[in-house]
Coordinates of C-alpha atoms and ligand atoms in Angstrom, one line a residue:
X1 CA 156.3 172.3 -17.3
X2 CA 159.9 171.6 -18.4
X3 CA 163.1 172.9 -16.5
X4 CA 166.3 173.8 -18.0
X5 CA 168.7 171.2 -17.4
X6 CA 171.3 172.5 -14.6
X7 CA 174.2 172.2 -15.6
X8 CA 177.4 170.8 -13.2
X9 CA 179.7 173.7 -13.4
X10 CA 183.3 171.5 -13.7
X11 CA 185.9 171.7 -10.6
X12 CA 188.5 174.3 -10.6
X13 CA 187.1 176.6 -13.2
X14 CA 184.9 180.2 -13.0
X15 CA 185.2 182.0 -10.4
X16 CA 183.0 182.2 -6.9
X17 CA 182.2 179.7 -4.5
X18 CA 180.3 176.7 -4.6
X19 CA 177.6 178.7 -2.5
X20 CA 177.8 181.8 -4.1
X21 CA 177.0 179.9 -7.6
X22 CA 174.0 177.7 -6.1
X23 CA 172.5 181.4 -5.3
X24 CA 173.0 182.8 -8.6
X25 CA 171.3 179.4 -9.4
X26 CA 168.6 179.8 -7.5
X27 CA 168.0 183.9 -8.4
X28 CA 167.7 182.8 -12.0
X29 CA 165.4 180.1 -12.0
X30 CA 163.3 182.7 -9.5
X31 CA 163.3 184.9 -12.1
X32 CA 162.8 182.7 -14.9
X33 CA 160.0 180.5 -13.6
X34 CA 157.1 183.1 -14.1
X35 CA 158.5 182.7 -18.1
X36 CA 158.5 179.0 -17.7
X37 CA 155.4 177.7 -15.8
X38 CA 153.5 179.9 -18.7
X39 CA 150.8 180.8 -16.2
X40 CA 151.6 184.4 -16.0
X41 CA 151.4 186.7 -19.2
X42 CA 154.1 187.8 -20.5
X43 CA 154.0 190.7 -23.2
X44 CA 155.6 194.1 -24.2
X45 CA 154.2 197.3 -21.7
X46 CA 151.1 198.8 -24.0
X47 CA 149.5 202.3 -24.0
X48 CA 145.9 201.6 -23.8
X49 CA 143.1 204.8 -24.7
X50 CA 140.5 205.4 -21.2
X51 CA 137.2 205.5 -22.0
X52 CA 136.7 203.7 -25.4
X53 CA 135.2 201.3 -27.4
X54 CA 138.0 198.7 -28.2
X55 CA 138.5 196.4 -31.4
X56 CA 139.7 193.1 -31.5
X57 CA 142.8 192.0 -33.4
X58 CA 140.5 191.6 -36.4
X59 CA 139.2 194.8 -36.6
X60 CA 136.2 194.3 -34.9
X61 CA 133.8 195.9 -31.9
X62 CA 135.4 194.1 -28.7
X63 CA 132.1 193.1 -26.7
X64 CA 132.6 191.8 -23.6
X65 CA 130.3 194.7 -21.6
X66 CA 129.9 193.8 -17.8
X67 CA 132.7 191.2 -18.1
X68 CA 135.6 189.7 -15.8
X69 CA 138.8 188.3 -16.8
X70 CA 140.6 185.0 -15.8
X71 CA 144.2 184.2 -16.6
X72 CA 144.9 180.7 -17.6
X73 CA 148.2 179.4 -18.9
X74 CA 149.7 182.7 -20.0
X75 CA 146.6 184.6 -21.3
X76 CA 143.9 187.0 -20.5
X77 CA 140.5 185.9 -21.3
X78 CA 138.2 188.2 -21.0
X79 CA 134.5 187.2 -20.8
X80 CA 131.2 189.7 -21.0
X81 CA 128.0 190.4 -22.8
X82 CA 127.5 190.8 -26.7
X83 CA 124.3 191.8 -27.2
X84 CA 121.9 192.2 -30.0
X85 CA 122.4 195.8 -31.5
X86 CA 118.3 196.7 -32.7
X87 CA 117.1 195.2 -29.2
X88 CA 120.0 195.0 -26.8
X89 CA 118.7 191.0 -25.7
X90 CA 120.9 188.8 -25.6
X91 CA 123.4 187.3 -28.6
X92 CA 126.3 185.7 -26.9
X93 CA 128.6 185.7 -24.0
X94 CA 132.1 186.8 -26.1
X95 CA 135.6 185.6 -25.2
X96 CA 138.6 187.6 -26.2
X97 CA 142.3 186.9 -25.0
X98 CA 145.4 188.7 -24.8
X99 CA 149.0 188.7 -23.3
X100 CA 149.0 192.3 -23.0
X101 CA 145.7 193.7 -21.9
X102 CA 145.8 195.7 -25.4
X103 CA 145.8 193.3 -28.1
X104 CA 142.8 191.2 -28.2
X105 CA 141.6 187.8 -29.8
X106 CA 138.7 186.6 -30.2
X107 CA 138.1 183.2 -29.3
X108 CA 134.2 182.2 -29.5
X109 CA 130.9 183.0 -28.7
X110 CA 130.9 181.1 -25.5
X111 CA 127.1 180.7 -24.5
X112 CA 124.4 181.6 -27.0
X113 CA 121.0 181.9 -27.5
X114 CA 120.9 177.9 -29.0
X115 CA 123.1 177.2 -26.0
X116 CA 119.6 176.3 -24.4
X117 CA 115.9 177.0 -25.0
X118 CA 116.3 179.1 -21.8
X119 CA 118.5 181.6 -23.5
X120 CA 116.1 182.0 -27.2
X121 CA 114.9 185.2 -25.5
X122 CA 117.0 186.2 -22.3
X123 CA 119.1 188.7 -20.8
X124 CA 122.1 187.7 -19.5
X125 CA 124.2 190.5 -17.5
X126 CA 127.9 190.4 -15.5
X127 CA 128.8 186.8 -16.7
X128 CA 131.9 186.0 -14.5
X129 CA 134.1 182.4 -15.0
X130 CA 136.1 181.1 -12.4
X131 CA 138.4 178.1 -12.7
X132 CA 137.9 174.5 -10.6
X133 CA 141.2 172.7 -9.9
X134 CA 139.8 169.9 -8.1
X135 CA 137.1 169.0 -11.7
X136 CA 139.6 171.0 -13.9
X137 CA 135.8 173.0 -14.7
X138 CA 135.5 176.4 -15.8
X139 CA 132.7 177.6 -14.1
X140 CA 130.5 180.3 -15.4
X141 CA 127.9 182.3 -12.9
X142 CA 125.8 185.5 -14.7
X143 CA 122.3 187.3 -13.9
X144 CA 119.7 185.9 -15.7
X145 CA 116.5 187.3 -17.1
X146 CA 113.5 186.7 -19.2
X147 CA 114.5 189.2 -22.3
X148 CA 111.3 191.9 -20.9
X149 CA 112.1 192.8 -17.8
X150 CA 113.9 192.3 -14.5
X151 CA 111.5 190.3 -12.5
X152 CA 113.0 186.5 -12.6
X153 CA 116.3 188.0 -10.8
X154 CA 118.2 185.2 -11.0
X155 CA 121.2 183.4 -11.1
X156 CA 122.8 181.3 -13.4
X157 CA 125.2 178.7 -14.8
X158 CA 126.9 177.4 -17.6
X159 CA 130.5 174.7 -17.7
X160 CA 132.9 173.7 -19.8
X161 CA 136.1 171.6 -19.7
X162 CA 138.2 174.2 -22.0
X163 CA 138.3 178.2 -20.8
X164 CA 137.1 179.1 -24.1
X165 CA 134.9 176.2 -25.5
X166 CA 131.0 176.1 -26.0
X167 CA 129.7 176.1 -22.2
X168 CA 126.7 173.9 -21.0
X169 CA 124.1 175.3 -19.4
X170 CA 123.9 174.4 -16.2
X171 CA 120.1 176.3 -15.4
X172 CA 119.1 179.4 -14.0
X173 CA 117.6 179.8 -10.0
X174 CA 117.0 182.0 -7.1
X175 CA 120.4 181.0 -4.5
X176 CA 118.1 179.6 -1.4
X177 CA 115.3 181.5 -3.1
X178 CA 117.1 184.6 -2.7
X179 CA 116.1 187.4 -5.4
X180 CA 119.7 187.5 -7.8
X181 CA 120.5 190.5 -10.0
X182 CA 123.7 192.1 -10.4
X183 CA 126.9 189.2 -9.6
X184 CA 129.9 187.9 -9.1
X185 CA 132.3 185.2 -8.6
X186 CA 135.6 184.7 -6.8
X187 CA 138.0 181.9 -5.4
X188 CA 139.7 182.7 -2.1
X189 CA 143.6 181.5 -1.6
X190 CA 142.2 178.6 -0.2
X191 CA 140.6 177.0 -3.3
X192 CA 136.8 178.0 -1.5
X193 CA 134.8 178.9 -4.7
X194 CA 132.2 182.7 -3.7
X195 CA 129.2 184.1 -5.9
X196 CA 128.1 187.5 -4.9
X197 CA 124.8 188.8 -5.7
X198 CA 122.5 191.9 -5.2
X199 CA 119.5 190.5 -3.6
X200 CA 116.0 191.7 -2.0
X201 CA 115.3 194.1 -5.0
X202 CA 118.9 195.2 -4.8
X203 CA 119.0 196.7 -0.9
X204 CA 121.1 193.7 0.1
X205 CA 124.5 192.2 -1.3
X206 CA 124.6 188.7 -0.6
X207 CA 128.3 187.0 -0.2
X208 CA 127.1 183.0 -0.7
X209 CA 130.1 180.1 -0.1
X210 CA 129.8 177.9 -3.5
X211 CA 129.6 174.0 -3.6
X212 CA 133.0 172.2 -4.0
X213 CA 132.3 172.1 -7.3
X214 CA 131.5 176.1 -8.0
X215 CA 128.4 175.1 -9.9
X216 CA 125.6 175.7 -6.8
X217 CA 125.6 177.6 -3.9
X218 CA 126.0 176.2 -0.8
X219 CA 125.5 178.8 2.1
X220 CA 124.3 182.4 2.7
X221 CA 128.1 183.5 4.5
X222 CA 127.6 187.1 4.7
X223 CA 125.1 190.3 4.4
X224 CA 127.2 192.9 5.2
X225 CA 125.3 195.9 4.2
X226 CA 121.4 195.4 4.7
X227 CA 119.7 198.0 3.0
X228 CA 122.8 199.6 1.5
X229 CA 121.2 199.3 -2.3
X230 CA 124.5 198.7 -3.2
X231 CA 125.4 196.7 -6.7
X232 CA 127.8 195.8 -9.3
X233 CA 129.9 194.0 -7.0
X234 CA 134.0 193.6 -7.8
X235 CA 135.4 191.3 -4.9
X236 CA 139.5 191.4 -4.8
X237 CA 141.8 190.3 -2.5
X238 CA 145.1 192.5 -1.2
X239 CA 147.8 191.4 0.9
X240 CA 145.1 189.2 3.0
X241 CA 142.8 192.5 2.6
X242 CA 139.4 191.9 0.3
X243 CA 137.5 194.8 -1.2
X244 CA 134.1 195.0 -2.1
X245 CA 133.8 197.5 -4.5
X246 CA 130.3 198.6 -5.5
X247 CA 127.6 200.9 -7.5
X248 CA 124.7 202.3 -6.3
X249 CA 121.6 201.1 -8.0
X250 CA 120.8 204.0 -10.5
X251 CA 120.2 201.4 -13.8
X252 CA 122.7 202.2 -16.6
X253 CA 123.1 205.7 -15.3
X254 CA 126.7 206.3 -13.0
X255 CA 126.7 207.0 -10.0
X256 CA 129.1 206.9 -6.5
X257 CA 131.3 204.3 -6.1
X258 CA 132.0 202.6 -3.0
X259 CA 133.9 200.1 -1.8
X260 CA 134.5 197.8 1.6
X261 CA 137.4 195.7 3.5
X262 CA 137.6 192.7 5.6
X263 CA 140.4 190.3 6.4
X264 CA 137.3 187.1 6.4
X265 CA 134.9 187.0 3.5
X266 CA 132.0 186.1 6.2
X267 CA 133.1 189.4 7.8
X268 CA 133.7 191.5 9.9
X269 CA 133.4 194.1 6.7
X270 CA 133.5 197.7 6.9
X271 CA 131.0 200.1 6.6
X272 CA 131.3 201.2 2.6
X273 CA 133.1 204.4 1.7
X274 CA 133.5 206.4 -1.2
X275 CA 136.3 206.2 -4.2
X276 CA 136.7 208.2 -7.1
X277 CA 134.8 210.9 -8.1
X278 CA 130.6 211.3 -7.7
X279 CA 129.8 209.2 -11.0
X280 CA 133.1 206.1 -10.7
X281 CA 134.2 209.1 -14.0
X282 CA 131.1 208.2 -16.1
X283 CA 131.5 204.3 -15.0
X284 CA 129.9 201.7 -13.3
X285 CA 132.3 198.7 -12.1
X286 CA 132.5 195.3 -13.2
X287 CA 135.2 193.6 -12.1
X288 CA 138.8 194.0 -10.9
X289 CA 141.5 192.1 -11.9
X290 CA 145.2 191.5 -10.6
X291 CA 148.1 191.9 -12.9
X292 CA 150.7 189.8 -10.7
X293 CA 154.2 189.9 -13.0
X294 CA 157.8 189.7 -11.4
X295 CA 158.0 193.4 -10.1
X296 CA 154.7 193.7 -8.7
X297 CA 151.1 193.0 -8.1
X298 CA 148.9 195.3 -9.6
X299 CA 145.1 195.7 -10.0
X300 CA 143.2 197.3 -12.6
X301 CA 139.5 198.4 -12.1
X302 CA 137.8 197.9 -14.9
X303 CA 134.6 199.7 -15.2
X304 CA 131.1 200.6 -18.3
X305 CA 130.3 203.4 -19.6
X306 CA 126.5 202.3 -20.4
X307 CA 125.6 203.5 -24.2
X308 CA 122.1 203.4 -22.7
X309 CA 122.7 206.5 -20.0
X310 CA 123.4 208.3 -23.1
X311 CA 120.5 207.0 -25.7
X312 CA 122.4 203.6 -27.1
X313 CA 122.4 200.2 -26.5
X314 CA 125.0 197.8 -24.5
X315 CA 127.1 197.2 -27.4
X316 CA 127.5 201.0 -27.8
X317 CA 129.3 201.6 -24.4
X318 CA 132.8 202.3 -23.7
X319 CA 135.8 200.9 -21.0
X320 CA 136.8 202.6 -18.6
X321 CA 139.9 201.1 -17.0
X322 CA 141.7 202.8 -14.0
X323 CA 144.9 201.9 -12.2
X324 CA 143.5 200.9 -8.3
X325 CA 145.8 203.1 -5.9
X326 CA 146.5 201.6 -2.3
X327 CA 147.4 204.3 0.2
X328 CA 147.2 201.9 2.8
X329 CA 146.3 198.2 3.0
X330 CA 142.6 199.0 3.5
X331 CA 142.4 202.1 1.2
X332 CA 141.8 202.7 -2.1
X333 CA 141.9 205.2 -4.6
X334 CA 140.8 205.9 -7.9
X335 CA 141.9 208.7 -10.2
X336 CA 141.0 209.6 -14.0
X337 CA 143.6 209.1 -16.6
X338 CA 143.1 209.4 -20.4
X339 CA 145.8 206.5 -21.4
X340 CA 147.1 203.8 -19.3
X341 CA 150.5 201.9 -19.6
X342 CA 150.3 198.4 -18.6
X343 CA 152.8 195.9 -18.6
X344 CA 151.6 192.9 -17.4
X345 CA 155.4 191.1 -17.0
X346 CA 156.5 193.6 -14.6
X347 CA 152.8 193.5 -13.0
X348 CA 152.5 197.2 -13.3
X349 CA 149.5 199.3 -14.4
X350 CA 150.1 203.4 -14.2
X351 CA 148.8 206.7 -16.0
X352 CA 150.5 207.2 -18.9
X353 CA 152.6 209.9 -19.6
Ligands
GAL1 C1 122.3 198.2 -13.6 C2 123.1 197.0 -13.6 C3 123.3 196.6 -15.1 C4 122.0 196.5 -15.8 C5 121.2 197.8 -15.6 C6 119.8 197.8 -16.2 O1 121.9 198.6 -12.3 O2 124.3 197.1 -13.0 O3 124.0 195.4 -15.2 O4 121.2 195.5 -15.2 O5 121.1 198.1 -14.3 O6 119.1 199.0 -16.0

């Protein structure tokens, strides 16, 4: 990172006191430093369409289906599944970025099927990467399968040194011989790495504390909801608030979402309750992700449309992205909007016009 050399401001010239210019000082390198530490995106507001298939900056079908995102050093990368389009198995685990949320790059096919005899014929659902400071990792958890049905539930996980470079399988398991289907991962304030997963034929979410590495799980932390049947977990983190926010388990088809807080990822969490309308409007979530510019924090749910509820294939669904409303620090609300405006330098995220 380089700073701007301050510059002395000469004796007995300008105007103001000494004081009053260290404070301008200070507000403009505040201001600045989002623009010069490069971690935060920076990019013109966008108009983005609700509930459609996207294309990349080269023209082509954006697939990244049951993804996440992770910002690193300025960009959006967005991560999800690219399956095949006669079979729906698995082809790759796709990475796209973007500064704006609108315009976006492909990067690689992050994990394929040569990544590992494992994945020649696979399925490979909700891949999620997280970042390691301590290894400088990227860290990749996903539901595996065998490519027929859904009976290994498992988990799984690939590495790599660069966000967006071939990962290395790592091996797929049951956590502590847990049943592992629908997932996610998350890293608290603290630098404490999480992987949530729907376990016991989907009646229980499991919240599991990760090694210090991210790549294995260490402890069963929390069951909050036993014999909730809840799934599709998006784990975000408010004002010291997380949410839960769920599916029921209907397959591809949508259904009620639902979401939970607590103020300790081992708990105490609320009971779940309901947001948005009776089908998450014709979505299932996958992950939420925080816009943090220098107006705001905002946080965008982002959410498939399953081609397969309507006769297609995983490749053939559509995003649907909502702006997350907070009416209070534990609430919130979901509302359908055709268009969005993001602007991730301001951090905001609203219905467009
Ligand atoms: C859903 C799950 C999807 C996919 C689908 C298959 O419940 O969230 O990721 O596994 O079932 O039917």
């Amino acid at each position: 990172m380089h700073l701007p050399h301050t510059r002395r401001r000469p004796a007995g010239r300008g105007t103001g006191s000494p004081r009053r210019w260290r404070l301008a000082t200070l507000l403009g390198l505040a201001l600045l430093l989002p623009f010069l530490t490069g971690h935060s995106a920076q990019a013109e507001p966008v108009t983005v369409p609700n509930g459609t298939q996207f294309t990349d900056t080269a023209g082509n079908p954006l697939h990244a289906h049951g993804g996440g995102i992770l910002e690193v050093d300025g960009y959006y990368y967005w991560f999800g599944e690219n399956r095949h389009d006669d079979n729906n198995g698995f082809r790759y685990v796709s990475a796209y970025r973007s500064t704006d949320l609108k315009n976006w790059e492909f990067r690689n096919h992050v994990l394929t099927q040569q990544s590992d005899p494992e994945l020649a014929r696979a399925n490979i659902e909700r891949p999620k990467v997280i970042y390691n400071e301590s290894t400088g990792q990227f860290v990749m958890w996903m539901h595996k399968e065998n490519g027929q049905d859904y009976s290994e539930a498992r988990a799984a996980v690939a590495v790599s040194d660069t966000v967006d470079g071939d990962y290395s399988w790592q091996g797929s398991f049951r956590p502590l011989d847990h049943m592992s289907r629908d997932i996610t991962a998350f890293v608290d304030t603290d630098g404490t790495g999480y992987m949530v997963s729907a376990a016991r034929e989907n009646y229980d979410l499991h919240i599991y504390r990760l090694t210090d590495d991210y790549t294995d799980v260490a402890e069963l932390v929390a069951n909050p909801w036993p014999g909730g049947h809840r799934e599709a977990p998006a784990l975000f983190q408010r004002d010291g608030v997380y949410f839960m926010l769920t599916s029921g388990a209907t397959g591809w088809d949508p259904n009620q979402q639902r979401y939970a807080t607590a103020t300790s990822l081992d708990g105490e969490w609320s009971e779940m309750r309901d947001v948005g309308d009776a089908t998450g409007f014709d979505s299932q979530t996958t992950f939420v992700l925080p816009i943090q510019g220098t107006e705001a924090t905002s946080y965008l749910y982002m959410g498939d449309r399953w081609g397969n509820a309507s006769g297609g294939l995983v490749n053939d669904s559509e995003y649907v992205w909502l702006p997350v409303e907070f009416p209070d620090s534990r609430t919130m609300a979901l509302s359908w909007t055709p268009h969005l405006t993001i602007d991730t330098t301001a951090g905001t995220v609203a219905p467009a016009p």
